[in-house]
Structures are given as C-alpha cells and as structure tokens.
Amino acid sequence: MPRTTPPALAPGTMARLPQPDLPAGELRLRPWRPGDRAAVLTGYADPAIRRWHCRSMTDDEARDWIHTWPRRWQHETGAGWAIVDDSGVLGQISLRRLALADALAEVSYWVLPTARGRRIAPRALTALATWCFTTLGLHRIELAHSTANPASCRVAQRAAFTAEGTKRGEGWHADGWHDMHLHARLATDPPTGDPVPQPGHRRRPRT
Ligand SMILES: CC(C)(COP(=O)(O)OP(=O)(O)OC[C@H]1O[C@@H](n2cnc3c(N)ncnc32)[C@H](O)[C@@H]1OP(=O)(O)O)[C@@H](O)C(=O)NCCC(=O)NCCS
C-alpha cells in the first residue's frame, strides 16, 4: 500500500555516505576493525554489559559481530562505532535500530569497566547525536534503559535526551521483565546537556 507521506529520508541517504570517524574531544568514534575482537570479548565478559545487553560473546561471535556492521550500514539497518582514545578501545555506541523513512533511530552503548567514570558514554552520545542530526538528517533518536540502571539514565540526561516516560514491562532480561525509561532527543531540541566535550575532560573514577 502506498504511503501518503514521502519518506522523511530517502532510501540510500545513509548507504551513499562513508561511515565517518567522529571526534569527541580526546575521544573518537570510529568504525570497528577486525583487530578490535579482544576488546569486544572483554566487553561482553563484563557482568553489567552482559546483563543490560542480554548477550554473551565467543571469539567467533565477536568476529562476526564486527563484520556485521558494514553490512548493516549498507542495508541502512544500523551502525556501530568503537569509542577509542590513544590507549585503544574504550566502549561501543551504535544505532541499533534505524528507520530512515521516519528519520528515527534507537541508540545503544557500553563502556569497558576499566574506562568507566570519565563520562565517556555521554560524550560519545553527544557526538553521535550531533552527526545524526546535522549530517544524516535524523529527526529523533530514542534511548531506552531499564529503570534498574540509573547510570544509563544519567548518561541520557547528560546528553540532553529528555525523559518521556516509563514503558511498563518492555524489557525482557535474564531476571524477567523490566520497566524501561524512554528518553529521546529531537533535532530541534536545544543542546542543554553536556556541551561538546573539551579535550582533557577527566574525572576521578569512582572507587
Ligand atoms: C552506563 C555506562 C555506559 C556509563 O559509562 P560511563 O560513560 O563511563 O559513565 P560514568 O561512569 O562516567 O557515569 C555517568 C553518570 O552516571 C552516574 N552513575 C554511574 N554509575 C551509577 C550508579 N550505579 N548509580 C547511579 N548513577 C551512576 C555517574 O555518577 C555519572 O553521573 P554524573 O555525570 O552526573 O556524574 C556504563 O556504566 C556501562 O557500560 N554499563 C553497563 C552497560 C550498560 O548499562 N549499557 C547501557 C544499557 S541501556
């Protein structure tokens, strides 16, 4: 059945772009590389990442996970970046769902345990949202986290993702159904969260 409105973003809008490197102060978001396998394995060995992302990872699965991102870019179904600094991979951020026709995406992130406490996720999220709105042309980016995950709620707030409500029993986790907080940022929202990060921003990690 034909749509009565044209797609907000035409098919091909993303696939015809190269996947960019995105600067975020001393951090950088860059496409995954085959050599990042060990970092992906380290990530999914962390109980918190396994808990909130609901998956484990073998070495072969880490290879496949890395290989899948260029295909998802070409098919315009998702996009994944490694968050890096001079020391190597610190985490991941991705558009885990993408609907170009609605100019809408959902974002996902994790930070390696050894890198936490430096507001890496909010800074990466701010950089990714800026690119999505200004270059890709998205209108809305959503972020959902379990109500039992307050760190992710702070990440959303820091990156100016407005809390829109609670989706009851929406997240299926190992310990059962979780209520999920929905946050979103629109291209037209003022950037009232953390400003674009300055080089050298660093907080003392929590003990
Ligand atoms: C959520 C996560 C990405 C944040 O990593 P990060 O960028 O290093 O974030 P930080 O440790 O600097 O903390 C960010 C904010 O959350 C707060 N925070 C961290 N842990 C917290 C906790 N257990 N309870 C409450 N607040 C917490 C910090 O104080 C900080 O708030 P502030 O900016 O107001 O000071 C990281 O903890 C992680 O990877 N967790 C496991 C996977 C996950 O939860 N992914 C998201 C799924 S929706």
Short mmCIF file of N, CA, C and O in Angstrom, two decimals, residues 52-165:
data_model
loop_
_atom_site.label_atom_id
_atom_site.label_comp_id
_atom_site.label_asym_id
_atom_site.label_seq_id
_atom_site.Cartn_x
_atom_site.Cartn_y
_atom_site.Cartn_z
N TRP A 52 22.81 -5.94 30.85
CA TRP A 52 21.95 -4.94 30.21
C TRP A 52 21.85 -5.12 28.71
O TRP A 52 20.93 -4.58 28.08
N HIS A 53 22.79 -5.83 28.11
CA HIS A 53 22.71 -6.05 26.66
C HIS A 53 22.27 -7.46 26.33
O HIS A 53 22.13 -7.82 25.16
N CYS A 54 22.04 -8.25 27.41
CA CYS A 54 21.38 -9.55 27.27
C CYS A 54 22.06 -10.47 26.28
O CYS A 54 21.39 -11.12 25.46
N ARG A 55 23.40 -10.49 26.32
CA ARG A 55 24.08 -11.45 25.46
C ARG A 55 25.48 -11.73 26.00
O ARG A 55 26.06 -10.92 26.72
N SER A 56 25.99 -12.90 25.63
CA SER A 56 27.39 -13.21 25.88
C SER A 56 28.05 -13.24 24.51
O SER A 56 27.41 -13.01 23.49
N MET A 57 29.36 -13.52 24.48
CA MET A 57 30.07 -13.43 23.20
C MET A 57 31.26 -14.38 23.19
O MET A 57 32.09 -14.34 24.11
N THR A 58 31.33 -15.24 22.18
CA THR A 58 32.53 -16.06 21.99
C THR A 58 33.46 -15.34 21.02
O THR A 58 33.08 -14.34 20.40
N ASP A 59 34.66 -15.88 20.87
CA ASP A 59 35.62 -15.26 19.96
C ASP A 59 35.07 -15.21 18.53
O ASP A 59 35.15 -14.18 17.85
N ASP A 60 34.47 -16.30 18.06
CA ASP A 60 33.91 -16.31 16.70
C ASP A 60 32.75 -15.32 16.58
O ASP A 60 32.59 -14.65 15.55
N GLU A 61 31.94 -15.25 17.63
CA GLU A 61 30.82 -14.30 17.59
C GLU A 61 31.31 -12.86 17.57
O GLU A 61 30.71 -12.00 16.90
N ALA A 62 32.42 -12.60 18.27
CA ALA A 62 32.97 -11.24 18.26
C ALA A 62 33.44 -10.89 16.85
O ALA A 62 33.22 -9.78 16.36
N ARG A 63 34.06 -11.86 16.15
CA ARG A 63 34.49 -11.62 14.76
C ARG A 63 33.27 -11.31 13.89
O ARG A 63 33.24 -10.35 13.13
N ASP A 64 32.21 -12.13 14.03
CA ASP A 64 31.01 -11.92 13.22
C ASP A 64 30.33 -10.59 13.55
O ASP A 64 29.82 -9.91 12.67
N TRP A 65 30.30 -10.26 14.86
CA TRP A 65 29.67 -9.01 15.31
C TRP A 65 30.35 -7.83 14.64
O TRP A 65 29.70 -6.90 14.16
N ILE A 66 31.70 -7.87 14.59
CA ILE A 66 32.45 -6.78 13.96
C ILE A 66 32.15 -6.74 12.45
O ILE A 66 31.92 -5.67 11.88
N HIS A 67 32.09 -7.92 11.83
CA HIS A 67 31.87 -7.98 10.37
C HIS A 67 30.47 -7.53 9.98
O HIS A 67 30.24 -7.14 8.84
N THR A 68 29.54 -7.61 10.90
CA THR A 68 28.15 -7.33 10.54
C THR A 68 27.88 -5.82 10.35
O THR A 68 26.98 -5.43 9.62
N TRP A 69 28.73 -4.98 11.00
CA TRP A 69 28.41 -3.55 10.97
C TRP A 69 28.48 -2.93 9.58
O TRP A 69 27.56 -2.16 9.22
N PRO A 70 29.49 -3.19 8.75
CA PRO A 70 29.48 -2.60 7.40
C PRO A 70 28.24 -3.01 6.59
O PRO A 70 27.67 -2.22 5.83
N ARG A 71 27.81 -4.28 6.78
CA ARG A 71 26.61 -4.74 6.08
C ARG A 71 25.38 -3.97 6.55
O ARG A 71 24.53 -3.55 5.76
N ARG A 72 25.31 -3.76 7.86
CA ARG A 72 24.16 -3.02 8.39
C ARG A 72 24.16 -1.58 7.89
O ARG A 72 23.11 -1.00 7.62
N TRP A 73 25.34 -1.01 7.74
CA TRP A 73 25.43 0.36 7.19
C TRP A 73 24.88 0.35 5.77
O TRP A 73 24.05 1.20 5.40
N GLN A 74 25.35 -0.61 4.96
CA GLN A 74 24.92 -0.67 3.57
C GLN A 74 23.41 -0.91 3.46
O GLN A 74 22.75 -0.38 2.56
N HIS A 75 22.87 -1.72 4.35
CA HIS A 75 21.42 -2.02 4.33
C HIS A 75 20.61 -0.97 5.09
O HIS A 75 19.38 -1.06 5.15
N GLU A 76 21.29 -0.02 5.71
CA GLU A 76 20.63 1.08 6.45
C GLU A 76 19.74 0.55 7.57
O GLU A 76 18.63 1.03 7.79
N THR A 77 20.27 -0.48 8.26
CA THR A 77 19.51 -1.05 9.38
C THR A 77 20.19 -0.78 10.72
O THR A 77 19.62 -1.11 11.77
N GLY A 78 21.38 -0.21 10.71
CA GLY A 78 22.09 0.07 11.95
C GLY A 78 23.49 0.53 11.65
O GLY A 78 23.93 0.52 10.48
N ALA A 79 24.19 0.95 12.69
CA ALA A 79 25.57 1.42 12.52
C ALA A 79 26.27 1.33 13.85
O ALA A 79 25.69 1.69 14.88
N GLY A 80 27.51 0.85 13.84
CA GLY A 80 28.24 0.69 15.10
C GLY A 80 29.61 1.34 15.04
O GLY A 80 30.29 1.28 14.01
N TRP A 81 29.97 1.99 16.13
CA TRP A 81 31.28 2.62 16.25
C TRP A 81 31.98 2.11 17.51
O TRP A 81 31.34 1.92 18.56
N ALA A 82 33.30 1.96 17.42
CA ALA A 82 34.12 1.79 18.62
C ALA A 82 34.41 3.18 19.16
O ALA A 82 34.68 4.11 18.40
N ILE A 83 34.32 3.33 20.48
CA ILE A 83 34.75 4.58 21.13
C ILE A 83 36.20 4.36 21.53
O ILE A 83 36.50 3.41 22.27
N VAL A 84 37.10 5.21 21.04
CA VAL A 84 38.53 5.00 21.28
C VAL A 84 39.19 6.28 21.78
O VAL A 84 38.65 7.38 21.61
N ASP A 85 40.34 6.10 22.41
CA ASP A 85 41.28 7.21 22.61
C ASP A 85 42.67 6.68 22.26
O ASP A 85 42.77 5.60 21.65
N ASP A 86 43.69 7.39 22.63
CA ASP A 86 45.04 6.97 22.24
C ASP A 86 45.41 5.60 22.81
O ASP A 86 46.30 4.92 22.29
N SER A 87 44.72 5.20 23.88
CA SER A 87 45.07 3.92 24.51
C SER A 87 44.36 2.73 23.86
O SER A 87 44.68 1.59 24.16
N GLY A 88 43.37 2.99 23.00
CA GLY A 88 42.65 1.89 22.36
C GLY A 88 41.15 1.98 22.55
O GLY A 88 40.61 3.06 22.82
N VAL A 89 40.49 0.83 22.44
CA VAL A 89 39.02 0.80 22.51
C VAL A 89 38.57 0.97 23.96
O VAL A 89 39.07 0.30 24.86
N LEU A 90 37.58 1.87 24.15
CA LEU A 90 37.03 2.15 25.49
C LEU A 90 35.58 1.69 25.61
O LEU A 90 35.07 1.51 26.71
N GLY A 91 34.90 1.55 24.47
CA GLY A 91 33.49 1.19 24.53
C GLY A 91 32.88 1.12 23.15
O GLY A 91 33.60 1.14 22.14
N GLN A 92 31.57 1.02 23.13
CA GLN A 92 30.86 0.98 21.85
C GLN A 92 29.64 1.87 21.92
O GLN A 92 29.05 2.08 22.98
N ILE A 93 29.27 2.39 20.75
CA ILE A 93 27.99 3.12 20.63
C ILE A 93 27.43 2.77 19.26
O ILE A 93 28.18 2.64 18.28
N SER A 94 26.12 2.58 19.21
CA SER A 94 25.55 2.14 17.93
C SER A 94 24.13 2.66 17.76
O SER A 94 23.44 2.97 18.72
N LEU A 95 23.75 2.73 16.49
CA LEU A 95 22.35 2.92 16.14
C LEU A 95 21.82 1.51 15.97
O LEU A 95 22.11 0.84 14.98
N ARG A 96 21.12 1.04 16.99
CA ARG A 96 20.75 -0.39 16.96
C ARG A 96 19.45 -0.60 16.17
O ARG A 96 19.19 -1.70 15.70
N ARG A 97 18.67 0.43 16.06
CA ARG A 97 17.51 0.38 15.17
C ARG A 97 17.50 1.66 14.37
O ARG A 97 17.82 2.72 14.89
N LEU A 98 17.09 1.53 13.13
CA LEU A 98 17.13 2.68 12.25
C LEU A 98 15.94 2.60 11.31
O LEU A 98 15.69 1.55 10.71
N ALA A 99 15.18 3.67 11.20
CA ALA A 99 14.06 3.74 10.26
C ALA A 99 14.18 5.06 9.52
O ALA A 99 13.68 6.10 9.97
N LEU A 100 14.89 5.03 8.38
CA LEU A 100 15.14 6.27 7.65
C LEU A 100 13.84 6.93 7.20
O LEU A 100 13.73 8.15 7.20
N ALA A 101 12.86 6.13 6.83
CA ALA A 101 11.61 6.70 6.34
C ALA A 101 10.95 7.59 7.40
O ALA A 101 10.23 8.53 7.08
N ASP A 102 11.23 7.28 8.67
CA ASP A 102 10.69 8.08 9.77
C ASP A 102 11.77 8.97 10.40
O ASP A 102 11.51 9.62 11.43
N ALA A 103 12.96 8.97 9.82
CA ALA A 103 14.10 9.75 10.34
C ALA A 103 14.32 9.48 11.83
O ALA A 103 14.56 10.40 12.62
N LEU A 104 14.25 8.20 12.20
CA LEU A 104 14.23 7.78 13.60
C LEU A 104 15.28 6.69 13.83
O LEU A 104 15.47 5.81 12.99
N ALA A 105 15.95 6.76 14.98
CA ALA A 105 16.89 5.69 15.35
C ALA A 105 16.83 5.46 16.85
O ALA A 105 16.34 6.31 17.60
N GLU A 106 17.31 4.29 17.26
CA GLU A 106 17.47 4.00 18.69
C GLU A 106 18.94 3.71 18.94
O GLU A 106 19.60 3.03 18.15
N VAL A 107 19.46 4.25 20.05
CA VAL A 107 20.89 4.16 20.31
C VAL A 107 21.19 3.19 21.44
O VAL A 107 20.33 2.95 22.31
N SER A 108 22.39 2.60 21.40
CA SER A 108 22.83 1.65 22.42
C SER A 108 24.31 1.93 22.70
O SER A 108 25.04 2.33 21.80
N TYR A 109 24.74 1.70 23.95
CA TYR A 109 26.15 1.96 24.28
C TYR A 109 26.58 1.12 25.46
O TYR A 109 25.77 0.70 26.27
N TRP A 110 27.89 0.87 25.53
CA TRP A 110 28.51 0.38 26.75
C TRP A 110 29.94 0.89 26.80
O TRP A 110 30.51 1.27 25.78
N VAL A 111 30.47 0.91 28.01
CA VAL A 111 31.85 1.35 28.23
C VAL A 111 32.55 0.24 29.01
O VAL A 111 31.97 -0.34 29.94
N LEU A 112 33.77 -0.08 28.62
CA LEU A 112 34.53 -1.13 29.32
C LEU A 112 34.68 -0.74 30.79
O LEU A 112 34.88 0.44 31.11
N PRO A 113 34.62 -1.72 31.69
CA PRO A 113 34.70 -1.42 33.13
C PRO A 113 35.91 -0.56 33.50
O PRO A 113 35.80 0.35 34.32
N THR A 114 37.06 -0.82 32.86
CA THR A 114 38.28 -0.07 33.21
C THR A 114 38.21 1.39 32.75
O THR A 114 39.03 2.20 33.18
N ALA A 115 37.27 1.72 31.88
CA ALA A 115 37.21 3.09 31.35
C ALA A 115 36.06 3.90 31.97
O ALA A 115 35.90 5.08 31.65
N ARG A 116 35.28 3.29 32.83
CA ARG A 116 34.11 4.00 33.38
C ARG A 116 34.52 5.11 34.33
O ARG A 116 35.62 5.11 34.86
N GLY A 117 33.60 6.03 34.54
CA GLY A 117 33.85 7.12 35.48
C GLY A 117 34.42 8.37 34.81
O GLY A 117 34.79 9.32 35.49
N ARG A 118 34.48 8.38 33.49
CA ARG A 118 35.01 9.55 32.75
C ARG A 118 33.95 10.15 31.86
O ARG A 118 34.26 10.90 30.95
N ARG A 119 32.71 9.79 32.08
CA ARG A 119 31.60 10.30 31.23
C ARG A 119 31.87 10.05 29.75
O ARG A 119 31.59 10.89 28.89
N ILE A 120 32.39 8.88 29.47
CA ILE A 120 32.69 8.54 28.07
C ILE A 120 31.39 8.36 27.28
O ILE A 120 31.26 8.87 26.16
N ALA A 121 30.41 7.67 27.86
CA ALA A 121 29.18 7.41 27.10
C ALA A 121 28.43 8.71 26.78
O ALA A 121 28.01 8.90 25.62
N PRO A 122 28.24 9.64 27.75
CA PRO A 122 27.52 10.86 27.37
C PRO A 122 28.26 11.67 26.30
O PRO A 122 27.63 12.27 25.43
N ARG A 123 29.58 11.66 26.36
CA ARG A 123 30.34 12.43 25.35
C ARG A 123 30.22 11.78 23.98
O ARG A 123 30.05 12.46 22.96
N ALA A 124 30.28 10.46 23.95
CA ALA A 124 30.14 9.76 22.66
C ALA A 124 28.72 9.94 22.12
O ALA A 124 28.51 10.14 20.92
N LEU A 125 27.75 9.91 23.02
CA LEU A 125 26.35 10.04 22.60
C LEU A 125 26.08 11.44 22.03
O LEU A 125 25.38 11.59 21.03
N THR A 126 26.67 12.45 22.67
CA THR A 126 26.51 13.83 22.17
C THR A 126 27.11 13.95 20.77
O THR A 126 26.49 14.53 19.87
N ALA A 127 28.29 13.37 20.59
CA ALA A 127 28.94 13.45 19.26
C ALA A 127 28.13 12.71 18.20
O ALA A 127 27.94 13.20 17.09
N LEU A 128 27.63 11.53 18.56
CA LEU A 128 26.87 10.75 17.59
C LEU A 128 25.54 11.45 17.25
O LEU A 128 25.15 11.53 16.08
N ALA A 129 24.87 11.97 18.27
CA ALA A 129 23.59 12.65 18.02
C ALA A 129 23.81 13.86 17.11
O ALA A 129 23.03 14.11 16.18
N THR A 130 24.88 14.60 17.35
CA THR A 130 25.16 15.78 16.53
C THR A 130 25.33 15.39 15.07
O THR A 130 24.76 16.00 14.16
N TRP A 131 26.09 14.31 14.83
CA TRP A 131 26.27 13.86 13.44
C TRP A 131 24.94 13.38 12.85
O TRP A 131 24.61 13.69 11.69
N CYS A 132 24.18 12.63 13.65
CA CYS A 132 22.90 12.09 13.13
C CYS A 132 21.95 13.22 12.72
O CYS A 132 21.24 13.11 11.73
N PHE A 133 21.94 14.29 13.51
CA PHE A 133 21.01 15.38 13.20
C PHE A 133 21.55 16.27 12.08
O PHE A 133 20.79 16.66 11.19
N THR A 134 22.83 16.58 12.13
CA THR A 134 23.33 17.59 11.18
C THR A 134 23.76 17.01 9.84
O THR A 134 23.63 17.67 8.82
N THR A 135 24.24 15.77 9.83
CA THR A 135 24.72 15.19 8.56
C THR A 135 23.75 14.15 8.00
O THR A 135 23.35 14.22 6.84
N LEU A 136 23.35 13.20 8.85
CA LEU A 136 22.45 12.15 8.34
C LEU A 136 21.03 12.69 8.13
O LEU A 136 20.34 12.27 7.22
N GLY A 137 20.64 13.60 9.00
CA GLY A 137 19.30 14.20 8.84
C GLY A 137 18.21 13.55 9.66
O GLY A 137 17.02 13.76 9.38
N LEU A 138 18.60 12.77 10.69
CA LEU A 138 17.56 12.18 11.55
C LEU A 138 16.77 13.28 12.25
O LEU A 138 17.28 14.38 12.50
N HIS A 139 15.53 12.94 12.59
CA HIS A 139 14.67 13.87 13.32
C HIS A 139 14.62 13.54 14.80
O HIS A 139 14.48 14.42 15.65
N ARG A 140 14.70 12.22 15.12
CA ARG A 140 14.51 11.79 16.51
C ARG A 140 15.43 10.60 16.79
O ARG A 140 15.55 9.68 15.96
N ILE A 141 16.06 10.62 17.97
CA ILE A 141 16.86 9.47 18.43
C ILE A 141 16.32 9.06 19.78
O ILE A 141 16.17 9.90 20.69
N GLU A 142 16.02 7.78 19.92
CA GLU A 142 15.47 7.25 21.18
C GLU A 142 16.54 6.47 21.93
O GLU A 142 17.48 5.93 21.34
N LEU A 143 16.34 6.37 23.22
CA LEU A 143 17.25 5.64 24.10
C LEU A 143 16.35 5.04 25.19
O LEU A 143 15.57 5.77 25.81
N ALA A 144 16.47 3.76 25.41
CA ALA A 144 15.66 3.12 26.45
C ALA A 144 16.59 2.35 27.38
O ALA A 144 17.51 1.68 26.93
N HIS A 145 16.34 2.47 28.67
CA HIS A 145 17.14 1.72 29.65
C HIS A 145 16.23 1.21 30.75
O HIS A 145 15.19 1.83 31.06
N SER A 146 16.64 0.12 31.37
CA SER A 146 15.86 -0.42 32.48
C SER A 146 15.81 0.60 33.61
O SER A 146 16.79 1.32 33.87
N THR A 147 14.70 0.65 34.31
CA THR A 147 14.60 1.56 35.46
C THR A 147 15.57 1.12 36.57
O THR A 147 15.82 1.89 37.49
N ALA A 148 16.13 -0.08 36.46
CA ALA A 148 17.11 -0.55 37.44
C ALA A 148 18.54 -0.19 37.02
O ALA A 148 19.49 -0.68 37.63
N ASN A 149 18.70 0.64 36.01
CA ASN A 149 20.03 1.01 35.50
C ASN A 149 20.20 2.54 35.57
O ASN A 149 20.14 3.23 34.56
N PRO A 150 20.43 3.07 36.80
CA PRO A 150 20.49 4.53 36.95
C PRO A 150 21.68 5.16 36.23
O PRO A 150 21.60 6.33 35.82
N ALA A 151 22.79 4.42 36.03
CA ALA A 151 23.93 5.00 35.33
C ALA A 151 23.54 5.37 33.90
O ALA A 151 23.90 6.44 33.39
N SER A 152 22.75 4.51 33.26
CA SER A 152 22.33 4.80 31.89
C SER A 152 21.38 6.00 31.85
O SER A 152 21.37 6.77 30.90
N CYS A 153 20.59 6.15 32.91
CA CYS A 153 19.68 7.31 32.99
C CYS A 153 20.49 8.60 33.04
O CYS A 153 20.17 9.59 32.37
N ARG A 154 21.60 8.58 33.80
CA ARG A 154 22.45 9.77 33.89
C ARG A 154 23.10 10.07 32.53
O ARG A 154 23.23 11.22 32.14
N VAL A 155 23.50 9.01 31.84
CA VAL A 155 24.10 9.20 30.51
C VAL A 155 23.09 9.94 29.61
O VAL A 155 23.42 10.92 28.94
N ALA A 156 21.85 9.47 29.63
CA ALA A 156 20.81 10.09 28.79
C ALA A 156 20.61 11.55 29.16
O ALA A 156 20.54 12.43 28.29
N GLN A 157 20.54 11.82 30.47
CA GLN A 157 20.33 13.21 30.91
C GLN A 157 21.50 14.09 30.50
O GLN A 157 21.30 15.21 30.02
N ARG A 158 22.70 13.61 30.71
CA ARG A 158 23.90 14.39 30.37
C ARG A 158 23.93 14.73 28.89
O ARG A 158 24.47 15.76 28.50
N ALA A 159 23.41 13.84 28.05
CA ALA A 159 23.45 14.06 26.60
C ALA A 159 22.16 14.72 26.10
O ALA A 159 21.90 14.73 24.90
N ALA A 160 21.37 15.28 27.02
CA ALA A 160 20.17 16.06 26.66
C ALA A 160 19.09 15.23 26.01
O ALA A 160 18.35 15.71 25.16
N PHE A 161 19.00 13.96 26.42
CA PHE A 161 17.90 13.11 25.96
C PHE A 161 16.77 13.22 26.99
O PHE A 161 16.88 12.73 28.11
N THR A 162 15.70 13.86 26.60
CA THR A 162 14.59 14.14 27.50
C THR A 162 13.90 12.85 27.93
O THR A 162 13.64 11.97 27.11
N ALA A 163 13.59 12.75 29.23
CA ALA A 163 12.82 11.60 29.72
C ALA A 163 11.37 11.76 29.29
O ALA A 163 10.75 12.79 29.53
N GLU A 164 10.85 10.75 28.62
CA GLU A 164 9.48 10.85 28.08
C GLU A 164 8.48 9.97 28.80
O GLU A 164 7.28 10.08 28.59
N GLY A 165 8.99 9.04 29.64
CA GLY A 165 8.04 8.19 30.37
C GLY A 165 8.60 6.81 30.61
O GLY A 165 9.76 6.52 30.30
#
